[in-house]
PDB file of C-alpha atoms in Angstrom:
ATOM      1  CA  MET A   1       6.512 -18.723 -21.018  1.00 65.00           C
ATOM      2  CA  LYS A   2       9.824 -19.402 -19.224  1.00 71.00           C
ATOM      3  CA  GLN A   3      11.255 -16.052 -20.459  1.00 75.00           C
ATOM      4  CA  TRP A   4       8.203 -14.205 -19.032  1.00 74.00           C
ATOM      5  CA  VAL A   5       8.595 -15.871 -15.672  1.00 76.00           C
ATOM      6  CA  SER A   6      12.198 -14.816 -15.446  1.00 77.00           C
ATOM      7  CA  LEU A   7      11.412 -11.303 -16.707  1.00 78.00           C
ATOM      8  CA  MET A   8       8.543 -10.915 -14.232  1.00 79.00           C
ATOM      9  CA  ARG A   9      10.740 -12.115 -11.391  1.00 79.00           C
ATOM     10  CA  ASP A  10      13.307  -9.417 -12.287  1.00 83.00           C
ATOM     11  CA  TYR A  11      10.582  -6.773 -12.619  1.00 84.00           C
ATOM     12  CA  GLY A  12       8.973  -7.948  -9.405  1.00 83.00           C
ATOM     13  CA  TRP A  13      12.227  -7.362  -7.558  1.00 85.00           C
ATOM     14  CA  GLU A  14      12.679  -3.964  -9.159  1.00 89.00           C
ATOM     15  CA  LEU A  15       9.083  -2.954  -8.407  1.00 89.00           C
ATOM     16  CA  SER A  16       9.296  -4.136  -4.831  1.00 86.00           C
ATOM     17  CA  THR A  17      12.555  -2.188  -4.313  1.00 89.00           C
ATOM     18  CA  ALA A  18      11.116   0.987  -5.864  1.00 91.00           C
ATOM     19  CA  VAL A  19       8.010   0.846  -3.687  1.00 88.00           C
ATOM     20  CA  VAL A  20       9.983   0.211  -0.492  1.00 87.00           C
ATOM     21  CA  LEU A  21      12.434   3.041  -1.269  1.00 90.00           C
ATOM     22  CA  PHE A  22       9.556   5.407  -2.120  1.00 90.00           C
ATOM     23  CA  HIS A  23       7.895   4.734   1.218  1.00 87.00           C
ATOM     24  CA  GLU A  24      11.207   4.884   3.059  1.00 90.00           C
ATOM     25  CA  ALA A  25      11.729   8.385   1.544  1.00 91.00           C
ATOM     26  CA  ILE A  26       8.274   9.465   2.714  1.00 89.00           C
ATOM     27  CA  ALA A  27       8.922   7.974   6.146  1.00 89.00           C
ATOM     28  CA  ARG A  28      12.196   9.928   6.453  1.00 90.00           C
ATOM     29  CA  ARG A  29      10.234  13.134   5.792  1.00 86.00           C
ATOM     30  CA  LEU A  30       8.204  12.231   8.909  1.00 84.00           C
ATOM     31  CA  GLY A  31      11.215  11.204  10.948  1.00 87.00           C
ATOM     32  CA  LEU A  32      10.152   7.535  10.807  1.00 90.00           C
ATOM     33  CA  ASN A  33      11.258   4.311   9.128  1.00 90.00           C
ATOM     34  CA  ALA A  34       9.137   2.510   6.562  1.00 86.00           C
ATOM     35  CA  ALA A  35       7.536   0.096   9.049  1.00 89.00           C
ATOM     36  CA  GLU A  36       6.512   3.001  11.304  1.00 92.00           C
ATOM     37  CA  HIS A  37       5.174   4.917   8.296  1.00 90.00           C
ATOM     38  CA  LYS A  38       3.113   1.868   7.237  1.00 90.00           C
ATOM     39  CA  ALA A  39       1.787   1.475  10.768  1.00 93.00           C
ATOM     40  CA  LEU A  40       0.840   5.105  10.938  1.00 93.00           C
ATOM     41  CA  GLY A  41      -0.918   4.787   7.574  1.00 90.00           C
ATOM     42  CA  LEU A  42      -2.901   1.811   8.815  1.00 92.00           C
ATOM     43  CA  ILE A  43      -3.984   3.588  11.938  1.00 94.00           C
ATOM     44  CA  VAL A  44      -4.951   6.760  10.031  1.00 90.00           C
ATOM     45  CA  ARG A  45      -6.913   4.791   7.382  1.00 90.00           C
ATOM     46  CA  SER A  46      -8.572   2.282   9.712  1.00 91.00           C
ATOM     47  CA  GLY A  47      -9.284   4.555  12.650  1.00 90.00           C
ATOM     48  CA  PRO A  48      -8.640   3.581  16.243  1.00 94.00           C
ATOM     49  CA  MET A  49      -7.408   0.014  16.493  1.00 93.00           C
ATOM     50  CA  PRO A  50      -6.061  -2.328  19.171  1.00 91.00           C
ATOM     51  CA  THR A  51      -2.340  -2.982  19.070  1.00 86.00           C
ATOM     52  CA  GLY A  52      -3.101  -6.688  18.539  1.00 85.00           C
ATOM     53  CA  THR A  53      -4.818  -5.867  15.261  1.00 89.00           C
ATOM     54  CA  LEU A  54      -1.852  -3.858  13.976  1.00 89.00           C
ATOM     55  CA  ALA A  55       0.768  -6.592  14.456  1.00 87.00           C
ATOM     56  CA  PRO A  56      -0.655  -9.044  11.904  1.00 85.00           C
ATOM     57  CA  GLU A  57      -1.409  -6.207   9.449  1.00 84.00           C
ATOM     58  CA  LEU A  58       2.266  -5.293   9.488  1.00 85.00           C
ATOM     59  CA  GLY A  59       3.380  -8.929   9.577  1.00 80.00           C
ATOM     60  CA  VAL A  60       5.299  -8.496  12.835  1.00 83.00           C
ATOM     61  CA  GLY A  61       5.068  -9.953  16.296  1.00 82.00           C
ATOM     62  CA  PRO A  62       3.815  -8.292  19.474  1.00 84.00           C
ATOM     63  CA  THR A  63       7.305  -7.169  20.630  1.00 87.00           C
ATOM     64  CA  ALA A  64       8.076  -5.478  17.293  1.00 89.00           C
ATOM     65  CA  VAL A  65       4.716  -3.742  17.102  1.00 91.00           C
ATOM     66  CA  THR A  66       5.170  -2.408  20.671  1.00 92.00           C
ATOM     67  CA  GLY A  67       8.441  -0.805  19.636  1.00 94.00           C
ATOM     68  CA  ILE A  68       6.869   0.679  16.503  1.00 95.00           C
ATOM     69  CA  VAL A  69       3.937   2.092  18.477  1.00 95.00           C
ATOM     70  CA  ASP A  70       6.279   3.453  21.177  1.00 95.00           C
ATOM     71  CA  ARG A  71       8.246   5.371  18.527  1.00 94.00           C
ATOM     72  CA  LEU A  72       5.062   6.672  16.883  1.00 95.00           C
ATOM     73  CA  GLU A  73       3.793   7.801  20.268  1.00 95.00           C
ATOM     74  CA  ARG A  74       7.099   9.569  21.138  1.00 94.00           C
ATOM     75  CA  ALA A  75       6.990  11.306  17.768  1.00 92.00           C
ATOM     76  CA  GLY A  76       3.494  12.535  18.623  1.00 93.00           C
ATOM     77  CA  TYR A  77       1.733  10.754  15.770  1.00 93.00           C
ATOM     78  CA  VAL A  78      -0.398   8.342  17.815  1.00 95.00           C
ATOM     79  CA  ARG A  79      -1.619   7.986  21.350  1.00 95.00           C
ATOM     80  CA  ARG A  80      -2.846   5.038  23.363  1.00 95.00           C
ATOM     81  CA  GLU A  81      -6.377   5.409  24.688  1.00 94.00           C
ATOM     82  CA  PRO A  82      -8.660   3.034  26.636  1.00 93.00           C
ATOM     83  CA  ASP A  83     -11.242   1.336  24.487  1.00 91.00           C
ATOM     84  CA  PRO A  84     -14.597   2.856  25.517  1.00 91.00           C
ATOM     85  CA  THR A  85     -16.299  -0.531  24.932  1.00 90.00           C
ATOM     86  CA  ASP A  86     -13.739  -2.640  26.740  1.00 88.00           C
ATOM     87  CA  ARG A  87     -11.591  -0.851  29.311  1.00 83.00           C
ATOM     88  CA  ARG A  88      -9.165  -3.771  29.393  1.00 87.00           C
ATOM     89  CA  ARG A  89      -8.158  -2.990  25.825  1.00 90.00           C
ATOM     90  CA  VAL A  90      -6.046  -0.099  24.552  1.00 91.00           C
ATOM     91  CA  LEU A  91      -6.682   1.555  21.208  1.00 94.00           C
ATOM     92  CA  LEU A  92      -4.134   3.253  18.989  1.00 95.00           C
ATOM     93  CA  VAL A  93      -5.463   6.611  17.830  1.00 95.00           C
ATOM     94  CA  ALA A  94      -3.757   8.778  15.260  1.00 93.00           C
ATOM     95  CA  ASP A  95      -3.320  12.437  16.100  1.00 92.00           C
ATOM     96  CA  GLU A  96      -4.506  13.790  12.779  1.00 84.00           C
ATOM     97  CA  SER A  97      -3.245  17.266  13.589  1.00 87.00           C
ATOM     98  CA  ALA A  98       0.284  15.941  14.032  1.00 86.00           C
ATOM     99  CA  VAL A  99       0.441  13.994  10.781  1.00 81.00           C
ATOM    100  CA  PRO A 100       1.842  16.171   8.004  1.00 79.00           C
ATOM    101  CA  ASP A 101      -0.224  16.528   4.844  1.00 78.00           C
ATOM    102  CA  LEU A 102       1.362  14.284   2.260  1.00 78.00           C
ATOM    103  CA  SER A 103      -1.395  14.750  -0.350  1.00 80.00           C
ATOM    104  CA  GLY A 104       0.939  16.759  -2.593  1.00 81.00           C
ATOM    105  CA  ILE A 105       3.384  13.849  -2.838  1.00 82.00           C
ATOM    106  CA  PHE A 106       0.601  11.419  -3.622  1.00 83.00           C
ATOM    107  CA  ALA A 107      -1.134  13.822  -5.973  1.00 89.00           C
ATOM    108  CA  ASP A 108       2.077  14.043  -7.995  1.00 90.00           C
ATOM    109  CA  LEU A 109       2.440  10.312  -7.974  1.00 90.00           C
ATOM    110  CA  GLY A 110      -1.231   9.895  -9.037  1.00 90.00           C
ATOM    111  CA  ARG A 111      -0.805  12.390 -11.915  1.00 93.00           C
ATOM    112  CA  GLU A 112       2.198  10.545 -13.239  1.00 93.00           C
ATOM    113  CA  MET A 113       0.610   7.147 -12.874  1.00 92.00           C
ATOM    114  CA  THR A 114      -2.595   8.312 -14.557  1.00 93.00           C
ATOM    115  CA  ALA A 115      -0.654   9.812 -17.477  1.00 94.00           C
ATOM    116  CA  PHE A 116       1.098   6.594 -18.430  1.00 93.00           C
ATOM    117  CA  MET A 117      -1.848   4.377 -17.660  1.00 93.00           C
ATOM    118  CA  ALA A 118      -3.966   6.268 -20.244  1.00 94.00           C
ATOM    119  CA  ALA A 119      -2.043   4.393 -22.936  1.00 95.00           C
ATOM    120  CA  TYR A 120      -3.653   1.062 -21.871  1.00 96.00           C
ATOM    121  CA  ASP A 121      -6.991  -0.166 -23.249  1.00 96.00           C
ATOM    122  CA  GLU A 122      -9.705  -1.831 -21.078  1.00 95.00           C
ATOM    123  CA  ARG A 123      -8.445  -5.347 -21.720  1.00 96.00           C
ATOM    124  CA  GLU A 124      -4.859  -4.446 -20.837  1.00 95.00           C
ATOM    125  CA  MET A 125      -6.022  -2.614 -17.685  1.00 94.00           C
ATOM    126  CA  ALA A 126      -8.066  -5.654 -16.642  1.00 95.00           C
ATOM    127  CA  ALA A 127      -4.946  -7.811 -16.949  1.00 94.00           C
ATOM    128  CA  ILE A 128      -2.890  -5.299 -14.984  1.00 91.00           C
ATOM    129  CA  VAL A 129      -5.486  -5.157 -12.207  1.00 92.00           C
ATOM    130  CA  ASP A 130      -5.648  -8.942 -12.103  1.00 93.00           C
ATOM    131  CA  TYR A 131      -1.868  -9.118 -11.829  1.00 89.00           C
ATOM    132  CA  ILE A 132      -1.751  -6.530  -9.045  1.00 89.00           C
ATOM    133  CA  GLU A 133      -4.633  -8.141  -7.077  1.00 93.00           C
ATOM    134  CA  ASN A 134      -2.956 -11.535  -7.234  1.00 92.00           C
ATOM    135  CA  THR A 135       0.465 -10.073  -6.377  1.00 88.00           C
ATOM    136  CA  ILE A 136      -1.033  -8.459  -3.293  1.00 88.00           C
ATOM    137  CA  ARG A 137      -2.723 -11.729  -2.297  1.00 92.00           C
ATOM    138  CA  VAL A 138       0.519 -13.744  -2.716  1.00 90.00           C
ATOM    139  CA  LEU A 139       2.615 -11.115  -0.861  1.00 84.00           C
ATOM    140  CA  ARG A 140       0.169 -11.074   2.086  1.00 81.00           C
ATOM    141  CA  ALA A 141       0.178 -14.850   2.332  1.00 87.00           C
ATOM    142  CA  GLN A 142       3.981 -14.931   2.171  1.00 84.00           C
ATOM    143  CA  THR A 143       4.201 -12.178   4.794  1.00 77.00           C
ATOM    144  CA  VAL A 144       2.020 -14.228   7.159  1.00 76.00           C
ATOM    145  CA  LYS A 145       4.217 -17.269   6.587  1.00 81.00           C
ATOM    146  CA  LEU A 146       7.382 -15.299   7.289  1.00 78.00           C
ATOM    147  CA  ALA A 147       5.924 -13.702  10.385  1.00 68.00           C
ATOM    148  CA  ASP A 148       5.274 -17.093  11.926  1.00 67.00           C
ATOM    149  CA  PRO A 149       8.237 -18.464  13.842  1.00 66.00           C
ATOM    150  CA  PRO A 150       9.955 -21.344  11.985  1.00 67.00           C
ATOM    151  CA  ALA A 151       9.082 -24.836  13.173  1.00 67.00           C
ATOM    152  CA  PRO A 152      11.773 -26.442  15.324  1.00 70.00           C
ATOM    153  CA  SER A 153      13.991 -28.767  13.321  1.00 66.00           C
TER     154      SER A 153
END
C-alpha cells in the first residue's frame, strides 16, 4: 500500500500540473490568466451571480475577486448589473457574445479522453469515478482551508 500512496502522490502532482497548465493555455487564448478563466467559466455556467458568491467558489477573498472581476469586465467578458430582486446587490453577468467558442478545444479533449477510457470495464470506471469524486471533495476542502487567513500565532 505504501508504494501506491507514493505513486499516487506523484501522479496527483503531475495531474494537477497538467490540468492547471491546460487551463492556463486556454486562458491565454482569451487574454486572461487561469483564475480569471475559472471565474468566467463559473459565471457562464451558473448564470448571473453576486460577487460574494464567486469569491468562495474560487477560494479567494473579496479583494482578489474584485480584481478578477475588474479584469473580466475590462476585457468585455462580464458586466455588473443591479440585482432585479435586491437593488443593493450587484450581479455578475457574462456577455455570452464576447466569450469565444471553445467547444472545439473541449470536443478534441473529450474525444481523446473517451478513446482511452473505452479500455476500462464498469468496475474499473466505478473506481476511477470514486477516486475523482473524492479527490474533488478533498481539494475543495483544502482550498477552503487555504483561503481562510491563518490563525495568529
